[in-house]
């Protein structure tokens, strides 16, 4: 469903009128394309507590190193660094704050580092013009490279107000920059349409052999997409009791990237919700994710240095009226990620993360009643809905062979939705 308001505000009369009426003014976001692989303009590197350069021009991005901030006095350095430059950051530009892990033995340091979170989220809500602000907590700068590349690129257009923790760890070094997933197999569930189809296309762009899995009723679409991507299709209902075993049997060389994307909604308030609407959503969105993951690990079908990316939702983080079933299932995905991630990495060298989309323009959200849909689109810092490609790019970053130090994270792709962000 096209966002006509966004198109209108992109015209001169639309800009004039919406400004006069004090209505939201969504900026046209710059997204990745082969012609626009990076943001135009310099990246300004600042360090909290060190003098800021005097002439800055219009940087496309600012990276502020605040890892050394250990107390409230140190936070003054954050203000001193960004206050003079924030106005000049280009439209659709990026601010990335680098923080340090919270020190359990030093409550002054922990307070100051936690303060960066509130700072980042608040700046994201006020900065406007399609600009995003994110915080990366890191211990090892080299391990954070794939994350910084993503956040400083057009690929992260709809990711704002996020706190991403990157631990230590080294990934493979012989990675093809253009096709980082070359030679790898990616399985994407629910990939015949919507977000899943965009994920399949993006992982194929990055070099993966993609297996497009969807229900038998969507087999024709799945086959057509697989043909276009040079991948393969698998017609399978992911809720089948033996789905994991069948996938393992089909993919004899194992899976390098597993994207649990298939999902459904069956909305009703709890008072009106029959048990079958509850159980179908829990089964597709959560039970099948647990079941297939367990079966694939048991069959040793997930390769070393593999990636699992599950799909949560902001409804699972903030809750949503009419979605007790869906909210429960998506919060369950978060629980799964937090519990499994450390073990999967220690035992199998596999990372487990989740994307949590906000309002994304797909058939699922086109079915939402008009006023709720319009509210969903505007109630975020970028005042617009995201596109399937925004979730797909975030998934591709988590799937990247060099993202091995990103584990157990739930990354919202929601334009910093007012719901739970
Ligand atoms: P969509 O309805 O457009 O596509 C979902 C796909 O999953 C369909 O192709 C469907 O056939 C497939 N599917 C459903 N049940 C399946 C099953 N049992 N086995 C195999 N495939 C199955 O949905 P979408 O908007 O692209 O959403 C994709 C994911 O993102 C879902 O997990 C959804 O909950 C999540 N999400 C979407 C939004 C949004 O705004 N669109 C927001 C938050 C989260």
CSV table of C-alpha atoms and ligand atoms in Angstrom, one decimal:
chain,number,residue,atom,x,y,z
A,1,UNK,CA,0.0,0.0,0.0
A,2,UNK,CA,1.7,3.2,-1.1
A,3,UNK,CA,2.3,5.9,1.4
A,4,UNK,CA,0.6,8.9,-0.4
A,5,UNK,CA,1.4,11.3,2.4
A,6,UNK,CA,5.1,10.7,2.1
A,7,UNK,CA,4.9,11.3,-1.6
A,8,UNK,CA,2.8,14.5,-1.0
A,9,UNK,CA,5.3,15.9,1.5
A,10,UNK,CA,8.1,15.3,-1.1
A,11,UNK,CA,6.5,18.0,-3.3
A,12,UNK,CA,7.0,21.7,-2.9
A,13,UNK,CA,3.3,22.5,-2.1
A,14,UNK,CA,3.2,19.5,0.1
A,15,UNK,CA,6.2,20.7,2.1
A,16,UNK,CA,4.7,24.2,2.4
A,17,UNK,CA,1.3,23.0,3.5
A,18,UNK,CA,2.5,20.4,6.0
A,19,UNK,CA,5.0,22.9,7.5
A,20,UNK,CA,2.2,25.5,7.9
A,21,UNK,CA,-0.1,23.0,9.5
A,22,UNK,CA,2.6,21.6,11.8
A,23,UNK,CA,2.2,18.1,10.4
A,24,UNK,CA,4.9,15.4,10.3
A,25,UNK,CA,7.5,16.0,7.6
A,26,UNK,CA,9.0,12.7,6.7
A,27,UNK,CA,12.3,13.0,4.8
A,28,UNK,CA,12.9,10.8,1.8
A,29,UNK,CA,15.4,8.2,3.1
A,30,UNK,CA,18.5,7.3,1.1
A,31,UNK,CA,18.7,3.6,0.7
A,32,UNK,CA,21.4,1.3,-0.8
A,33,UNK,CA,21.6,0.8,-4.5
A,34,UNK,CA,24.5,-0.2,-6.7
A,35,UNK,CA,24.8,3.4,-7.7
A,36,UNK,CA,24.6,4.6,-4.1
A,37,UNK,CA,26.6,2.1,-2.2
A,38,UNK,CA,27.7,4.7,0.4
A,39,UNK,CA,26.6,8.0,1.8
A,40,UNK,CA,28.1,11.0,0.1
A,41,UNK,CA,30.4,13.2,2.3
A,42,UNK,CA,33.0,12.9,4.9
A,43,UNK,CA,32.8,10.9,8.2
A,44,UNK,CA,33.7,13.0,11.1
A,45,UNK,CA,35.5,11.2,14.0
A,46,UNK,CA,35.2,12.8,17.4
A,47,UNK,CA,36.3,11.7,20.9
A,48,UNK,CA,34.5,12.8,24.0
A,49,UNK,CA,36.8,15.0,26.1
A,50,UNK,CA,39.0,16.0,23.2
A,51,UNK,CA,38.7,19.3,21.4
A,52,UNK,CA,36.3,19.2,18.4
A,53,UNK,CA,37.6,20.5,15.0
A,54,UNK,CA,36.6,24.0,14.2
A,55,UNK,CA,35.4,23.8,10.6
A,56,UNK,CA,33.3,20.7,9.9
A,57,UNK,CA,31.4,21.3,6.6
A,58,UNK,CA,28.4,18.9,6.2
A,59,UNK,CA,29.5,15.5,7.2
A,60,UNK,CA,27.4,12.5,6.1
A,61,UNK,CA,28.2,10.9,9.5
A,62,UNK,CA,29.7,11.6,12.9
A,63,UNK,CA,31.3,8.8,15.0
A,64,UNK,CA,31.7,9.9,18.6
A,65,UNK,CA,34.0,7.8,20.7
A,66,UNK,CA,32.6,7.9,24.2
A,67,UNK,CA,34.2,4.6,25.3
A,68,UNK,CA,36.4,6.5,27.8
A,69,UNK,CA,33.6,8.3,29.5
A,70,UNK,CA,33.7,7.0,33.1
A,71,UNK,CA,31.7,9.6,35.1
A,72,UNK,CA,29.2,12.4,34.9
A,73,UNK,CA,32.0,14.9,34.3
A,74,UNK,CA,33.0,12.9,31.3
A,75,UNK,CA,29.5,13.2,29.9
A,76,UNK,CA,30.2,16.9,29.4
A,77,UNK,CA,32.6,15.9,26.8
A,78,UNK,CA,29.8,14.2,24.8
A,79,UNK,CA,27.9,17.5,24.8
A,80,UNK,CA,31.0,19.5,24.0
A,81,UNK,CA,31.8,17.3,21.0
A,82,UNK,CA,28.3,17.0,19.4
A,83,UNK,CA,26.7,20.4,20.3
A,84,UNK,CA,28.7,22.4,17.7
A,85,UNK,CA,28.3,19.8,14.9
A,86,UNK,CA,24.9,18.3,15.2
A,87,UNK,CA,23.2,21.0,13.1
A,88,UNK,CA,25.6,20.5,10.2
A,89,UNK,CA,25.1,16.7,9.7
A,90,UNK,CA,23.7,16.1,6.2
A,91,UNK,CA,20.1,15.0,5.7
A,92,UNK,CA,19.8,11.2,6.0
A,93,UNK,CA,23.2,11.3,7.8
A,94,UNK,CA,24.3,9.2,10.7
A,95,UNK,CA,25.5,9.7,14.2
A,96,UNK,CA,27.1,6.7,15.8
A,97,UNK,CA,28.1,6.9,19.5
A,98,UNK,CA,30.7,4.3,20.6
A,99,UNK,CA,30.3,3.3,24.2
A,100,UNK,CA,31.9,0.7,26.5
A,101,UNK,CA,30.3,-2.2,28.4
A,102,UNK,CA,28.9,-1.3,31.8
A,103,UNK,CA,31.4,-2.0,34.5
A,104,UNK,CA,29.7,-4.0,37.3
A,105,UNK,CA,32.4,-2.9,39.7
A,106,UNK,CA,32.2,0.8,39.1
A,107,UNK,CA,28.8,2.4,39.4
A,108,UNK,CA,30.1,5.8,38.2
A,109,UNK,CA,31.2,4.3,35.0
A,110,UNK,CA,28.0,2.2,34.6
A,111,UNK,CA,25.9,5.3,35.2
A,112,UNK,CA,27.8,7.4,32.7
A,113,UNK,CA,27.8,4.6,30.0
A,114,UNK,CA,24.1,3.9,30.6
A,115,UNK,CA,23.5,7.7,30.2
A,116,UNK,CA,24.7,7.4,26.6
A,117,UNK,CA,21.6,5.2,25.9
A,118,UNK,CA,19.2,7.9,27.0
A,119,UNK,CA,21.2,10.5,25.2
A,120,UNK,CA,21.3,8.5,21.9
A,121,UNK,CA,17.5,7.7,22.0
A,122,UNK,CA,16.7,11.3,22.8
A,123,UNK,CA,18.9,12.8,20.1
A,124,UNK,CA,17.3,10.3,17.6
A,125,UNK,CA,13.9,11.6,18.5
A,126,UNK,CA,14.8,15.2,17.9
A,127,UNK,CA,17.3,15.2,15.1
A,128,UNK,CA,14.9,14.9,12.1
A,129,UNK,CA,15.7,15.1,8.3
A,130,UNK,CA,16.0,11.4,8.0
A,131,UNK,CA,19.1,11.3,10.2
A,132,UNK,CA,19.6,8.4,12.6
A,133,UNK,CA,21.4,8.0,15.9
A,134,UNK,CA,22.6,4.7,17.3
A,135,UNK,CA,24.9,3.5,20.1
A,136,UNK,CA,27.4,0.7,19.7
A,137,UNK,CA,28.8,-0.8,22.9
A,138,UNK,CA,32.1,-2.4,22.1
A,139,UNK,CA,35.1,-4.0,23.6
A,140,UNK,CA,37.1,-4.6,20.5
A,141,UNK,CA,37.1,-2.1,17.7
A,142,UNK,CA,38.1,-4.6,15.0
A,143,UNK,CA,35.3,-6.9,15.8
A,144,UNK,CA,32.8,-4.0,15.4
A,145,UNK,CA,33.9,-3.2,11.9
A,146,UNK,CA,31.0,-4.9,10.1
A,147,UNK,CA,28.5,-3.2,12.4
A,148,UNK,CA,30.0,0.2,11.9
A,149,UNK,CA,30.1,-0.3,8.1
A,150,UNK,CA,26.4,-1.1,8.2
A,151,UNK,CA,25.4,1.8,10.5
A,152,UNK,CA,27.4,4.3,8.4
A,153,UNK,CA,25.9,3.1,5.1
A,154,UNK,CA,22.6,3.6,3.3
A,155,UNK,CA,21.7,0.1,4.3
A,156,UNK,CA,20.7,1.2,7.8
A,157,UNK,CA,18.3,3.9,6.7
A,158,UNK,CA,15.4,2.7,9.0
A,159,UNK,CA,17.5,1.7,12.0
A,160,UNK,CA,17.6,4.4,14.7
A,161,UNK,CA,17.7,4.7,18.4
A,162,UNK,CA,19.3,1.2,18.8
A,163,UNK,CA,21.8,0.0,21.3
A,164,UNK,CA,24.0,-2.7,19.8
A,165,UNK,CA,26.5,-4.7,21.8
A,166,UNK,CA,29.5,-6.1,20.1
A,167,UNK,CA,31.8,-8.4,21.9
A,168,UNK,CA,35.2,-9.7,21.1
A,169,UNK,CA,36.0,-12.2,18.4
A,170,UNK,CA,37.5,-12.6,15.1
A,171,UNK,CA,35.8,-13.7,12.0
A,172,UNK,CA,37.3,-15.0,8.8
A,173,UNK,CA,39.5,-12.5,7.1
A,174,UNK,CA,39.3,-13.7,3.4
A,175,UNK,CA,35.8,-12.2,2.8
A,176,UNK,CA,34.8,-10.9,-0.6
A,177,UNK,CA,33.6,-7.4,0.1
A,178,UNK,CA,31.1,-7.4,-2.8
A,179,UNK,CA,29.7,-10.9,-2.2
A,180,UNK,CA,30.5,-11.7,1.4
A,181,UNK,CA,28.1,-14.8,1.4
A,182,UNK,CA,29.6,-16.4,-1.7
A,183,UNK,CA,29.8,-20.2,-1.2
A,184,UNK,CA,27.2,-20.1,1.6
A,185,UNK,CA,23.7,-21.5,1.8
A,186,UNK,CA,20.9,-19.4,3.3
A,187,UNK,CA,17.5,-20.8,4.1
A,188,UNK,CA,14.7,-18.2,4.5
A,189,UNK,CA,11.3,-19.3,5.8
A,190,UNK,CA,8.2,-17.5,4.5
A,191,UNK,CA,10.2,-16.1,1.6
A,192,UNK,CA,7.6,-16.2,-1.2
A,193,UNK,CA,6.6,-12.6,-0.5
A,194,UNK,CA,7.0,-9.6,1.7
A,195,UNK,CA,9.9,-9.2,4.1
A,196,UNK,CA,11.1,-12.8,3.5
A,197,UNK,CA,11.3,-12.2,-0.3
A,198,UNK,CA,13.4,-9.1,0.3
A,199,UNK,CA,15.7,-11.0,2.6
A,200,UNK,CA,16.1,-13.8,0.0
A,201,UNK,CA,17.0,-11.2,-2.7
A,202,UNK,CA,19.4,-9.4,-0.4
A,203,UNK,CA,21.2,-12.5,0.7
A,204,UNK,CA,21.5,-13.6,-3.0
A,205,UNK,CA,22.9,-10.2,-3.8
A,206,UNK,CA,25.5,-10.8,-1.2
A,207,UNK,CA,26.4,-14.1,-2.9
A,208,UNK,CA,24.5,-16.7,-1.0
A,209,UNK,CA,22.7,-19.7,-2.5
A,210,UNK,CA,19.2,-19.0,-1.2
A,211,UNK,CA,16.6,-21.6,-0.4
A,212,UNK,CA,13.2,-20.0,-0.6
A,213,UNK,CA,10.9,-21.9,1.8
A,214,UNK,CA,7.2,-21.3,2.0
A,215,UNK,CA,3.9,-23.1,2.4
A,216,UNK,CA,2.8,-25.4,-0.5
A,217,UNK,CA,0.0,-22.9,-1.4
A,218,UNK,CA,2.7,-20.3,-2.2
A,219,UNK,CA,5.0,-22.8,-4.2
A,220,UNK,CA,4.6,-21.1,-7.5
A,221,UNK,CA,5.8,-17.7,-6.1
A,222,UNK,CA,8.6,-19.4,-4.2
A,223,UNK,CA,9.8,-21.2,-7.4
A,224,UNK,CA,9.7,-18.1,-9.5
A,225,UNK,CA,11.7,-16.1,-6.9
A,226,UNK,CA,14.2,-19.0,-6.5
A,227,UNK,CA,14.6,-19.2,-10.3
A,228,UNK,CA,15.3,-15.4,-10.5
A,229,UNK,CA,17.9,-15.6,-7.7
A,230,UNK,CA,19.6,-18.8,-8.9
A,231,UNK,CA,18.5,-20.5,-5.7
A,232,UNK,CA,16.1,-23.3,-4.9
A,233,UNK,CA,12.6,-23.5,-3.5
A,234,UNK,CA,11.2,-25.7,-0.8
A,235,UNK,CA,7.5,-26.1,-0.4
A,236,UNK,CA,7.0,-26.9,3.2
A,237,UNK,CA,4.7,-25.8,6.1
A,238,UNK,CA,7.2,-24.9,8.8
A,239,UNK,CA,4.7,-26.1,11.5
A,240,UNK,CA,5.0,-29.7,10.2
A,241,UNK,CA,6.3,-31.9,13.1
A,242,UNK,CA,9.2,-33.1,10.9
A,243,UNK,CA,10.0,-29.8,9.2
A,244,UNK,CA,13.5,-29.6,10.6
A,245,UNK,CA,14.4,-33.1,9.6
A,246,UNK,CA,13.1,-32.5,6.1
A,247,UNK,CA,15.1,-29.4,5.7
A,248,UNK,CA,18.2,-31.2,6.9
A,249,UNK,CA,17.6,-34.0,4.4
A,250,UNK,CA,17.1,-31.5,1.6
A,251,UNK,CA,20.3,-29.5,2.4
A,252,UNK,CA,23.0,-32.1,2.6
A,253,UNK,CA,25.8,-29.6,2.8
A,254,UNK,CA,24.2,-27.8,5.7
A,255,UNK,CA,23.0,-24.3,6.3
A,256,UNK,CA,25.2,-21.3,6.9
A,257,UNK,CA,22.4,-18.7,7.4
A,258,UNK,CA,19.0,-19.6,8.8
A,259,UNK,CA,16.4,-16.9,8.7
A,260,UNK,CA,13.2,-17.6,10.7
A,261,UNK,CA,11.0,-15.1,8.9
A,262,UNK,CA,7.6,-17.0,8.4
A,263,UNK,CA,5.0,-15.4,10.6
A,264,UNK,CA,1.3,-14.8,10.8
A,265,UNK,CA,-1.2,-12.5,12.7
A,266,UNK,CA,-4.7,-13.5,13.9
A,267,UNK,CA,-5.7,-10.4,15.8
A,268,UNK,CA,-8.5,-10.3,18.4
A,269,UNK,CA,-8.7,-8.9,21.9
A,270,UNK,CA,-8.2,-11.7,24.4
A,271,UNK,CA,-11.9,-11.6,25.4
A,272,UNK,CA,-12.8,-12.5,21.8
A,273,UNK,CA,-10.0,-14.8,21.0
A,274,UNK,CA,-10.7,-18.5,20.4
A,275,UNK,CA,-8.1,-21.0,21.2
A,276,UNK,CA,-7.3,-21.8,17.6
A,277,UNK,CA,-6.4,-18.2,16.8
A,278,UNK,CA,-4.1,-18.3,19.8
A,279,UNK,CA,-2.4,-21.6,19.0
A,280,UNK,CA,-2.0,-21.0,15.2
A,281,UNK,CA,0.0,-17.8,15.9
A,282,UNK,CA,2.1,-19.4,18.6
A,283,UNK,CA,2.8,-22.4,16.4
A,284,UNK,CA,4.0,-20.6,13.3
A,285,UNK,CA,5.8,-17.7,15.0
A,286,UNK,CA,7.4,-19.5,18.0
A,287,UNK,CA,6.9,-23.2,18.4
A,288,UNK,CA,8.1,-24.0,14.8
A,289,UNK,CA,11.1,-21.7,15.3
A,290,UNK,CA,12.1,-23.6,18.4
A,291,UNK,CA,11.3,-27.0,16.9
A,292,UNK,CA,13.2,-26.5,13.6
A,293,UNK,CA,16.2,-24.9,15.3
A,294,UNK,CA,16.5,-27.8,17.7
A,295,UNK,CA,16.1,-30.4,14.9
A,296,UNK,CA,18.7,-28.7,12.7
A,297,UNK,CA,21.2,-28.6,15.5
A,298,UNK,CA,20.5,-32.2,16.4
A,299,UNK,CA,21.1,-33.1,12.7
A,300,UNK,CA,24.3,-31.1,12.7
A,301,UNK,CA,22.8,-29.2,9.8
A,302,UNK,CA,23.9,-25.7,10.9
A,303,UNK,CA,27.5,-25.2,9.8
A,304,UNK,CA,30.4,-23.8,11.8
A,305,UNK,CA,30.4,-19.9,11.8
A,306,UNK,CA,26.7,-20.1,10.9
A,307,UNK,CA,24.1,-17.4,11.6
A,308,UNK,CA,20.6,-17.7,12.9
A,309,UNK,CA,18.4,-14.7,12.5
A,310,UNK,CA,14.9,-14.9,14.0
A,311,UNK,CA,12.1,-12.4,13.5
A,312,UNK,CA,10.6,-10.7,16.5
A,313,UNK,CA,8.5,-7.5,16.3
A,314,UNK,CA,8.1,-4.3,18.3
A,315,UNK,CA,4.7,-5.8,19.3
A,316,UNK,CA,6.7,-8.4,21.3
A,317,UNK,CA,8.7,-5.6,23.0
A,318,UNK,CA,6.0,-3.0,23.7
A,319,UNK,CA,2.8,-5.0,23.4
A,320,UNK,CA,-0.1,-4.2,21.1
A,321,UNK,CA,-3.8,-4.2,21.7
A,322,UNK,CA,-5.5,-7.1,19.9
A,323,UNK,CA,-2.2,-9.0,19.6
A,324,UNK,CA,-1.8,-10.9,22.9
A,325,UNK,CA,-1.1,-14.0,20.8
A,326,UNK,CA,1.3,-12.3,18.4
A,327,UNK,CA,3.0,-10.2,21.2
A,328,UNK,CA,3.5,-13.4,23.2
A,329,UNK,CA,5.0,-15.3,20.2
A,330,UNK,CA,7.4,-12.5,19.3
A,331,UNK,CA,8.5,-11.9,22.9
A,332,UNK,CA,9.1,-15.6,23.0
A,333,UNK,CA,11.5,-15.2,20.1
A,334,UNK,CA,13.4,-12.7,22.1
A,335,UNK,CA,13.7,-15.1,25.0
A,336,UNK,CA,14.9,-17.8,22.7
A,337,UNK,CA,17.6,-15.5,21.3
A,338,UNK,CA,18.8,-14.4,24.7
A,339,UNK,CA,19.0,-18.0,26.0
A,340,UNK,CA,20.4,-19.8,23.0
A,341,UNK,CA,22.9,-17.2,21.7
A,342,UNK,CA,25.8,-17.8,24.2
A,343,UNK,CA,25.4,-21.6,24.0
A,344,UNK,CA,25.1,-21.8,20.3
A,345,UNK,CA,28.3,-19.7,19.9
A,346,UNK,CA,30.2,-21.7,22.5
A,347,UNK,CA,29.1,-25.1,21.3
A,348,UNK,CA,28.7,-24.6,17.5
A,349,UNK,CA,30.3,-21.3,16.6
A,350,UNK,CA,26.9,-20.1,15.5
A,351,UNK,CA,25.5,-16.6,16.4
A,352,UNK,CA,21.8,-16.1,17.2
A,353,UNK,CA,20.2,-12.7,16.8
A,354,UNK,CA,16.8,-11.2,16.0
A,355,UNK,CA,15.4,-8.4,14.0
A,356,UNK,CA,12.4,-6.7,15.4
A,357,UNK,CA,10.6,-4.9,12.6
A,358,UNK,CA,8.3,-1.9,13.4
A,359,UNK,CA,5.7,-0.8,10.8
A,360,UNK,CA,6.9,-2.2,7.5
A,361,UNK,CA,5.0,-1.7,4.2
A,362,UNK,CA,3.8,-5.3,3.3
A,363,UNK,CA,0.6,-7.2,2.6
A,364,UNK,CA,0.5,-7.9,6.4
A,365,UNK,CA,0.3,-4.2,7.3
A,366,UNK,CA,-1.8,-3.3,4.2
A,367,UNK,CA,-4.6,-5.3,5.9
A,368,UNK,CA,-4.5,-3.1,9.0
A,369,UNK,CA,-7.5,-0.6,9.2
A,370,UNK,CA,-6.7,2.8,7.7
A,371,UNK,CA,-6.4,5.0,10.8
A,372,UNK,CA,-4.3,2.4,12.7
A,373,UNK,CA,-2.2,2.0,9.6
A,374,UNK,CA,-1.6,5.8,9.3
A,375,UNK,CA,-0.7,6.0,13.1
A,376,UNK,CA,1.7,3.1,12.7
A,377,UNK,CA,3.4,4.8,9.8
A,378,UNK,CA,3.9,8.2,11.5
A,379,UNK,CA,4.6,7.2,15.1
A,380,UNK,CA,8.3,6.9,14.8
A,381,UNK,CA,11.3,9.3,14.6
A,382,UNK,CA,11.4,9.1,10.8
A,383,UNK,CA,7.6,9.6,10.4
A,384,UNK,CA,7.2,6.9,7.8
A,385,UNK,CA,6.9,3.1,7.5
A,386,UNK,CA,9.9,1.0,6.7
A,387,UNK,CA,10.3,-1.1,3.6
A,388,UNK,CA,11.0,-4.9,3.5
A,389,UNK,CA,14.5,-4.0,2.2
A,390,UNK,CA,15.3,-2.3,5.5
A,391,UNK,CA,14.7,-5.5,7.4
A,392,UNK,CA,16.6,-7.4,4.7
A,393,UNK,CA,19.7,-5.2,5.0
A,394,UNK,CA,19.7,-5.6,8.7
A,395,UNK,CA,19.5,-9.3,8.3
A,396,UNK,CA,22.3,-9.3,5.8
A,397,UNK,CA,24.5,-7.4,8.3
A,398,UNK,CA,23.8,-10.0,11.0
A,399,UNK,CA,24.4,-12.8,8.4
A,400,UNK,CA,27.7,-11.4,7.4
A,401,UNK,CA,30.7,-13.7,8.0
A,402,UNK,CA,32.5,-10.8,9.8
A,403,UNK,CA,29.5,-10.2,12.3
A,404,UNK,CA,30.6,-13.1,14.5
A,405,UNK,CA,31.0,-10.7,17.5
A,406,UNK,CA,27.3,-9.7,17.3
A,407,UNK,CA,25.4,-12.2,19.3
A,408,UNK,CA,22.2,-12.3,21.3
A,409,UNK,CA,21.1,-9.0,20.0
A,410,UNK,CA,17.5,-7.9,19.2
A,411,UNK,CA,17.8,-5.1,16.7
A,412,UNK,CA,14.7,-3.1,16.0
A,413,UNK,CA,14.1,-2.0,12.4
A,414,UNK,CA,11.4,0.5,13.3
A,415,UNK,CA,12.6,4.1,12.5
A,416,UNK,CA,12.7,4.4,16.3
A,417,UNK,CA,9.0,3.6,16.8
A,418,UNK,CA,7.4,5.4,19.7
A,419,UNK,CA,6.3,1.9,20.8
A,420,UNK,CA,9.0,0.5,22.9
A,421,UNK,CA,12.0,2.3,21.5
B,1,LIG,P1,3.7,-11.7,4.9
B,1,LIG,O1,2.3,-12.2,5.4
B,1,LIG,O2,3.7,-10.7,3.8
B,1,LIG,O3,4.6,-12.9,4.5
B,1,LIG,C1,4.8,-14.0,5.4
B,1,LIG,C2,5.2,-15.2,4.6
B,1,LIG,O4,5.3,-16.3,5.5
B,1,LIG,C3,4.1,-15.6,3.5
B,1,LIG,O5,4.7,-15.9,2.3
B,1,LIG,C4,3.5,-16.9,4.1
B,1,LIG,O6,3.0,-17.8,3.1
B,1,LIG,C5,4.7,-17.5,4.9
B,1,LIG,N1,4.2,-18.4,5.9
B,1,LIG,C6,3.2,-18.2,6.8
B,1,LIG,N2,3.0,-19.3,7.5
B,1,LIG,C7,3.9,-20.2,7.1
B,1,LIG,C8,4.2,-21.6,7.5
B,1,LIG,N3,3.5,-22.2,8.4
B,1,LIG,N4,5.2,-22.2,6.8
B,1,LIG,C9,6.0,-21.6,5.9
B,1,LIG,N5,5.7,-20.3,5.5
B,1,LIG,C10,4.7,-19.6,6.1
B,1,LIG,O7,4.4,-11.1,6.2
B,1,LIG,P2,5.6,-10.0,6.3
B,1,LIG,O8,5.0,-8.7,6.6
B,1,LIG,O9,6.5,-10.1,5.2
B,1,LIG,O10,6.3,-10.5,7.7
B,1,LIG,C11,7.4,-11.3,7.7
B,1,LIG,C12,7.8,-11.5,9.2
B,1,LIG,O11,8.1,-10.2,9.7
B,1,LIG,C13,6.8,-12.2,10.1
B,1,LIG,O12,7.4,-13.0,11.0
B,1,LIG,C14,6.1,-11.0,10.7
B,1,LIG,O13,5.5,-11.4,12.0
B,1,LIG,C15,7.3,-10.1,10.9
B,1,LIG,N6,6.9,-8.7,11.1
B,1,LIG,C16,6.3,-8.0,10.1
B,1,LIG,C17,6.0,-6.6,10.3
B,1,LIG,C18,5.4,-5.7,9.3
B,1,LIG,O14,5.2,-4.6,9.6
B,1,LIG,N7,5.1,-6.2,8.1
B,1,LIG,C19,6.3,-6.0,11.6
B,1,LIG,C20,6.9,-6.8,12.6
B,1,LIG,C21,7.2,-8.1,12.3
